[in-house]
Coordinates of C-alpha atoms in Angstrom, one line a residue:
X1042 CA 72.2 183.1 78.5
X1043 CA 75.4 183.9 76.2
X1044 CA 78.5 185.3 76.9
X1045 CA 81.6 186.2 75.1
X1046 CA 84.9 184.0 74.9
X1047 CA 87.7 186.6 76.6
X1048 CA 90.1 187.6 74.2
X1049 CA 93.9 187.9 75.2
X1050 CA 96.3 189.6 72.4
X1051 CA 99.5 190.9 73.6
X1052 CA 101.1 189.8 70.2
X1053 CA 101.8 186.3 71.5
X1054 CA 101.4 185.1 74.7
X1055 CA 104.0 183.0 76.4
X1056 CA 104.5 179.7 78.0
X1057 CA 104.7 181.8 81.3
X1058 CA 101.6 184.2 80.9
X1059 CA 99.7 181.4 79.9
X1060 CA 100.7 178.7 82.5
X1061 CA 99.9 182.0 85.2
X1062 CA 97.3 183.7 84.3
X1063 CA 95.0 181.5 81.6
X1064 CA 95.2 177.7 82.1
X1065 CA 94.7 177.7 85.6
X1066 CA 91.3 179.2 85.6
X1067 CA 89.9 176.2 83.2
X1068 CA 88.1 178.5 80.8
X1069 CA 88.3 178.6 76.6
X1070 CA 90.2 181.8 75.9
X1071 CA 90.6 183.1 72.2
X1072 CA 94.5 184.1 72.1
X1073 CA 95.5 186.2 69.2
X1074 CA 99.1 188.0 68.0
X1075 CA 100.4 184.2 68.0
X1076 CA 103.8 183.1 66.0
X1077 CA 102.5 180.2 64.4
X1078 CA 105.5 180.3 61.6
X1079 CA 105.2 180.4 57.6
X1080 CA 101.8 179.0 57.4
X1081 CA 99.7 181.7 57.9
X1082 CA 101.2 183.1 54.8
X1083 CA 101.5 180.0 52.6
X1084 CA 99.5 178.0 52.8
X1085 CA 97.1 179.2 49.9
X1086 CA 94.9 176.6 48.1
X1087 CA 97.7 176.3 45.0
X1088 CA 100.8 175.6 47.9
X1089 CA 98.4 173.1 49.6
X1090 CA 97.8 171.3 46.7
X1091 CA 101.0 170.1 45.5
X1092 CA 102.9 170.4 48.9
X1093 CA 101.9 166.9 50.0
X1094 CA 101.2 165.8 46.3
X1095 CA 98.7 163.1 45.9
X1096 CA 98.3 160.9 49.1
X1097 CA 95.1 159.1 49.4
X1098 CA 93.3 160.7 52.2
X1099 CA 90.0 159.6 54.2
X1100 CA 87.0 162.3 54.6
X1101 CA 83.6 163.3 55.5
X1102 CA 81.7 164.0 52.9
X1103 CA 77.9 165.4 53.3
X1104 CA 75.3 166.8 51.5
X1105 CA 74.0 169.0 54.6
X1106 CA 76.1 171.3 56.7
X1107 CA 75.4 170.0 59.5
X1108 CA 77.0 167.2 60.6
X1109 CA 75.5 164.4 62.7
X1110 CA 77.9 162.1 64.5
X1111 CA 74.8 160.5 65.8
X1112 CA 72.5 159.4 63.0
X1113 CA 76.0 159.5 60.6
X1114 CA 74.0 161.7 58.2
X1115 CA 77.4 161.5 56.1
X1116 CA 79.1 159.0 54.1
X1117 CA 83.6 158.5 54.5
X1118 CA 85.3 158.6 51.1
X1119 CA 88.9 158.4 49.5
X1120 CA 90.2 161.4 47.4
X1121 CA 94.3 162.4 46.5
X1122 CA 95.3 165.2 49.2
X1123 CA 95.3 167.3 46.0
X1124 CA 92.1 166.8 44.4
X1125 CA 90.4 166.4 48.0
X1126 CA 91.7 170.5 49.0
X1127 CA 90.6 171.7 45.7
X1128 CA 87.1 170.3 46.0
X1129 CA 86.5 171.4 49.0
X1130 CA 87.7 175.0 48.3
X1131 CA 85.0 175.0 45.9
X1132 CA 81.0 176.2 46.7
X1133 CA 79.9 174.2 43.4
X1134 CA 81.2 170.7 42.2
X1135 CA 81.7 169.5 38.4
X1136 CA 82.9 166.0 40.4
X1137 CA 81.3 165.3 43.3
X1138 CA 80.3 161.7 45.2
X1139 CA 76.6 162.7 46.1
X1140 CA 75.8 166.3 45.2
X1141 CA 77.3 169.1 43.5
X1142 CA 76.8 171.2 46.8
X1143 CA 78.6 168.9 49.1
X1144 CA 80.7 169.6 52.0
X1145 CA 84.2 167.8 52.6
X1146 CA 85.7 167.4 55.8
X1147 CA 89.6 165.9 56.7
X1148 CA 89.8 165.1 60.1
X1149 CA 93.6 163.8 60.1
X1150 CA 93.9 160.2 61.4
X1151 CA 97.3 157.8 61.6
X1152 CA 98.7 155.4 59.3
X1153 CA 96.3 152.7 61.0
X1154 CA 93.4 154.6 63.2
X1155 CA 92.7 152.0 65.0
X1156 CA 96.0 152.0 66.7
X1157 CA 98.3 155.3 65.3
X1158 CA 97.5 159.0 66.6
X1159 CA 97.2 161.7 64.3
X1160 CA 100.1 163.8 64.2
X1161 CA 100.6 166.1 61.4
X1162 CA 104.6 165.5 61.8
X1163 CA 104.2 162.2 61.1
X1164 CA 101.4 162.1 58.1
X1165 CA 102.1 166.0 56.7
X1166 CA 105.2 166.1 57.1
X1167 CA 106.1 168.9 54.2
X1168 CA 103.7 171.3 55.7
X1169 CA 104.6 170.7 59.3
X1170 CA 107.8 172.2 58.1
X1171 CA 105.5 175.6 58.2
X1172 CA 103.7 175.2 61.6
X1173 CA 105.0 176.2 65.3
X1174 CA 102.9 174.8 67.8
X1175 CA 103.1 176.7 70.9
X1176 CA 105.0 175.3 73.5
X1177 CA 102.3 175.5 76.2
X1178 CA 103.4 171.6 77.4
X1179 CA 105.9 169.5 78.1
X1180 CA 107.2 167.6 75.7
X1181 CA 106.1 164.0 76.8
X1182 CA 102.1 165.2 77.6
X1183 CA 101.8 165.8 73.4
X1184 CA 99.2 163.4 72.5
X1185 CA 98.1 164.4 68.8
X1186 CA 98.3 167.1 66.3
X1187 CA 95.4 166.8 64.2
X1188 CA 95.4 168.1 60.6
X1189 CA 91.6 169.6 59.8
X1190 CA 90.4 171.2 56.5
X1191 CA 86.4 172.0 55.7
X1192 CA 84.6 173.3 53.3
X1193 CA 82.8 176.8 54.1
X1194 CA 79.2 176.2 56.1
X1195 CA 80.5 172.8 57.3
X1196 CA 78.8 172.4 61.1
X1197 CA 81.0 170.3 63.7
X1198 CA 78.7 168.3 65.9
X1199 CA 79.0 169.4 69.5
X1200 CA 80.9 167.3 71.6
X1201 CA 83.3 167.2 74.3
X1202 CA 87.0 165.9 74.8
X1203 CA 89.3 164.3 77.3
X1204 CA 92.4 166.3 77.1
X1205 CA 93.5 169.8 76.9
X1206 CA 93.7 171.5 73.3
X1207 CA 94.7 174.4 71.2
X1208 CA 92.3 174.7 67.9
X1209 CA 95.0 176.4 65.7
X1210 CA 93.1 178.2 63.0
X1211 CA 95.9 179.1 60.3
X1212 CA 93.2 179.9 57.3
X1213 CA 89.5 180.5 57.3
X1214 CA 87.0 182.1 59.8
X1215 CA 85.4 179.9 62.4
X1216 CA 82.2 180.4 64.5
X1217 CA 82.8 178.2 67.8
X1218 CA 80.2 177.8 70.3
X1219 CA 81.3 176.4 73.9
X1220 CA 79.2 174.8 76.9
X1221 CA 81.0 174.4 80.4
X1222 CA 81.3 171.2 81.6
X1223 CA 79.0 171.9 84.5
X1224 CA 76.0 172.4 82.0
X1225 CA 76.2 168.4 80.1
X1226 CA 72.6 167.9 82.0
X1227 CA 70.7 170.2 79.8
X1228 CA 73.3 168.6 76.8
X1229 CA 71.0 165.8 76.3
X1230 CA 74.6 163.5 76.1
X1231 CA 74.8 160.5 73.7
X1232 CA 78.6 159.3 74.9
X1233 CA 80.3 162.2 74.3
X1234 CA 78.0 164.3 71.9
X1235 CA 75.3 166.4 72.5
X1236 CA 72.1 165.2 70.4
X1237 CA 71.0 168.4 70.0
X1238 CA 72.5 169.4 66.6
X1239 CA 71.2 172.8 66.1
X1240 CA 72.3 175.1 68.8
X1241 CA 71.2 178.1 67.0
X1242 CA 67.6 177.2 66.6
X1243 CA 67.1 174.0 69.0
X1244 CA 64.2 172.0 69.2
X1245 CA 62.7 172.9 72.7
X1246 CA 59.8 170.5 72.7
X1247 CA 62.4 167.8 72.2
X1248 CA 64.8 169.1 74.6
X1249 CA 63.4 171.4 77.0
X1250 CA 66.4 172.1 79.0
X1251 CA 68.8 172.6 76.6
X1252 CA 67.5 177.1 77.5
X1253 CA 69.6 176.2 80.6
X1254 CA 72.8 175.8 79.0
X1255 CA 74.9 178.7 79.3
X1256 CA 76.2 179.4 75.4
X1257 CA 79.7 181.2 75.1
X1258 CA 81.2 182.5 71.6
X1259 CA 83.8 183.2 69.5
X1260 CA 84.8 184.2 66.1
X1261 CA 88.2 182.4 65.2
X1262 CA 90.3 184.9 62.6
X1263 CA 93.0 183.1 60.6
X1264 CA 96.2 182.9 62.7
X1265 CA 94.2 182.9 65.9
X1266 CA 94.6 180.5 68.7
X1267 CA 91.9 178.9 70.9
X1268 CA 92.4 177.4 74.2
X1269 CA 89.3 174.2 75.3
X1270 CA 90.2 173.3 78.3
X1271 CA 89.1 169.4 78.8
X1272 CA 85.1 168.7 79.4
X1273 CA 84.0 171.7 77.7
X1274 CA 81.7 171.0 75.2
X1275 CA 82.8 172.8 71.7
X1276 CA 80.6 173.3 68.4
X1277 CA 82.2 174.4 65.0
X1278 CA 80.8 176.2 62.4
X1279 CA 83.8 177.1 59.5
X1280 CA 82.2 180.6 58.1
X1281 CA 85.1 180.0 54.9
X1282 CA 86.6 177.2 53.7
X1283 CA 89.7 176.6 56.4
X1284 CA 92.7 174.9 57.7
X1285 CA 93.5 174.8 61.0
X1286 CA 95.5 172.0 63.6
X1287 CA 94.3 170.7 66.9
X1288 CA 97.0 169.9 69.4
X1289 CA 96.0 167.8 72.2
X1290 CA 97.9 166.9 75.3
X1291 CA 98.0 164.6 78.1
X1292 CA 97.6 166.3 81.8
X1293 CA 96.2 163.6 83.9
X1294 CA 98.0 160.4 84.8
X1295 CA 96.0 157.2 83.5
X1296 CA 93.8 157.5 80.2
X1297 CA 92.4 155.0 78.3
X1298 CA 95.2 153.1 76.3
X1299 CA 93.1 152.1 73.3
X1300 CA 92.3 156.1 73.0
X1301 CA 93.5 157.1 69.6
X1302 CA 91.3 159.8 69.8
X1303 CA 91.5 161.7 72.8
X1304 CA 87.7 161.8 73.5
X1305 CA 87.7 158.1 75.7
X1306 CA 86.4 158.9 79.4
X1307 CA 89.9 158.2 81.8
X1308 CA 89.8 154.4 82.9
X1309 CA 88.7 155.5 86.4
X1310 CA 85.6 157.6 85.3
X1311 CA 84.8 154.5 83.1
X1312 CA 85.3 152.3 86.1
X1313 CA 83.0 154.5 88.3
X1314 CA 80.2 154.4 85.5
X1315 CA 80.4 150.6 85.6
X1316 CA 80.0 150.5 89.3
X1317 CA 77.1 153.1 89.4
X1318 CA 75.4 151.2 86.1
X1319 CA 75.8 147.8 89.3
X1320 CA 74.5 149.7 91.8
X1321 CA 71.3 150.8 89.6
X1322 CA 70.5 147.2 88.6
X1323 CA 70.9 146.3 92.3
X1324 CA 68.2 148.9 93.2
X1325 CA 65.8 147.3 90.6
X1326 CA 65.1 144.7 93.3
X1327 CA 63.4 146.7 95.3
X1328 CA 59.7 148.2 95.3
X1329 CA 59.2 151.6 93.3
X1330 CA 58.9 153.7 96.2
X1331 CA 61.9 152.2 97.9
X1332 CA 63.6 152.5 94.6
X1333 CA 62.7 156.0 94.2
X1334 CA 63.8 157.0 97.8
X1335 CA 67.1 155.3 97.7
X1336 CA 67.7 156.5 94.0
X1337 CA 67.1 160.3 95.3
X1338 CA 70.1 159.6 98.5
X1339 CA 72.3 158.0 96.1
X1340 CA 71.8 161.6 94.1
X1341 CA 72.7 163.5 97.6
X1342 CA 75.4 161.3 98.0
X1343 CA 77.2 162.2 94.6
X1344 CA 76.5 166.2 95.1
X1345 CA 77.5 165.8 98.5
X1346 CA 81.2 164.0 98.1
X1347 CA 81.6 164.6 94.2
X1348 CA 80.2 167.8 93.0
X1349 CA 82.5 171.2 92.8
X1350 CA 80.7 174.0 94.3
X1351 CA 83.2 177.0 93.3
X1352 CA 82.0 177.6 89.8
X1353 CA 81.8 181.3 88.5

């Protein structure tokens, strides 16, 4: 089953209509007629180029377009900012690290990404001059603002995240395919990616319940605006070569601390995996029918007290 990501353009939406009528109802909505400042004008490969000069920046580099968290079917490399958004303007390579075909891919991480979050104030700070972030937050939930560039035909692994964010596509066309959080059984979930890597033609004799999955769309128009709310499972496809900023921000109380990311389950989920992964070993004691049976009430028991049962 597929459906179509609702659409909301009434030439910017504000901090009001979108507290009202679109964040509460939990759903990705594509918002368009958004003033995201000079960048949507600018910030052509030339400007790019020499506005941040030549900082040494980390990147994805593969020689498929699909990208595999999973199996790491890509190698990191170091390039200058500048010579890193040429390349990967480019469909053919005179330099390249592994083929001339390659795809490059800047996911924006701190000084240190072990313990610094990526925001694009802080490392871009030149072309952050250009960008207005939408004021959908307060000020203290901001988490991250996450610089990305890719080559066209790059393929985003699907995955989900922890927090609220707004993919801010300022150049390029993007394909983004969504799964609600209620459908991660038929996701076949390694942490949180899904192993299946081709939604488009997936391998049903592998993973026969992925036809279960409810698929929702978009297409992502430079300058547009898309709202994941927290859970849902996104997959990217950029359809051009593109530049676009992820904001994330914090709406729950405790997450984890060492998350630099924003895709760590919250400490309490983690603790309630733990307790579940105790309660499992402690069933191992018992026959296989008794396991079984007991197994099957501990299921109940989770629908029963944990499961939401007003989804559309």
């Amino acid at each position: 089953e597929q459906a179509v990501v609702p659409v909301v353009s009434l030439d910017g939406v504000t901090r009001e209509q979108f507290l009202r009528d679109i964040y509460p109802r939990r759903k990705p909505v594509v918002l368009k007629g958004m003033e995201l400042g000079t960048c949507t004008t600018k910030w052509t490969v030339d400007y790019l180029s020499q506005a941040e000069g030549s900082k040494e920046v980390k990147i994805h580099v593969s020689v498929v377009p699909q990208m595999d968290f999973l199996s790491k079917n890509f190698v990191y490399r170091t390039l200058p900012f500048d010579v890193f958004v040429r390349r990967a303007a480019e469909d053919k390579h005179k330099e390249y690290f592994l083929s001339e075909d390659e795809k490059y891919y800047l996911r924006s991480v701190g000084e240190d990404a072990r313990k610094d979050i990526a925001d694009i104030r802080k490392d871009f700070p030149v072309l952050a001059e250009d960008v207005q972030i939408p004021d959908y937050f307060e000020k203290e939930q901001f988490f991250s603002s996450v610089f990305r560039i890719s080559s066209a035909g790059l393929q985003l692994w699907t995955h989900y995240d922890v927090m609220d964010n707004l993919l801010i596509q300022i150049t390029g066309k993007k394909r983004v395919v969504l799964y609600s959080p209620q459908d991660a059984p038929y996701l076949y979930l390694s942490g949180s990616k899904s192993e299946v890597l081709d939604v488009d033609n997936p391998d049903l004799d592998k993973y026969p319940l992925f036809v279960r999955a409810k698929r929702y769309q978009c297409q992502l128009e430079a300058g547009d605006v898309l709202f994941i709310p927290a859970l849902w499972f996104h997959n990217v496809v950029s359809e051009e070569f593109g530049v676009a900023v992820n904001v994330c921000w914090q709406h729950l109380p405790s997450y984890d601390k060492s998350d630099t990311y924003g895709n760590k389950d919250p400490t309490a989920a983690s603790r309630a995996i733990q307790i579940l992964d105790r309660a499992l070993k402690t069933l191992e004691e018992l026959p296989e029918e008794y396991r079984d049976f007991y197994a099957r009430r501990m299921v109940l028991r989770i629908q029963e007290k944990a499961y939401r049962n007003d989804y559309g």
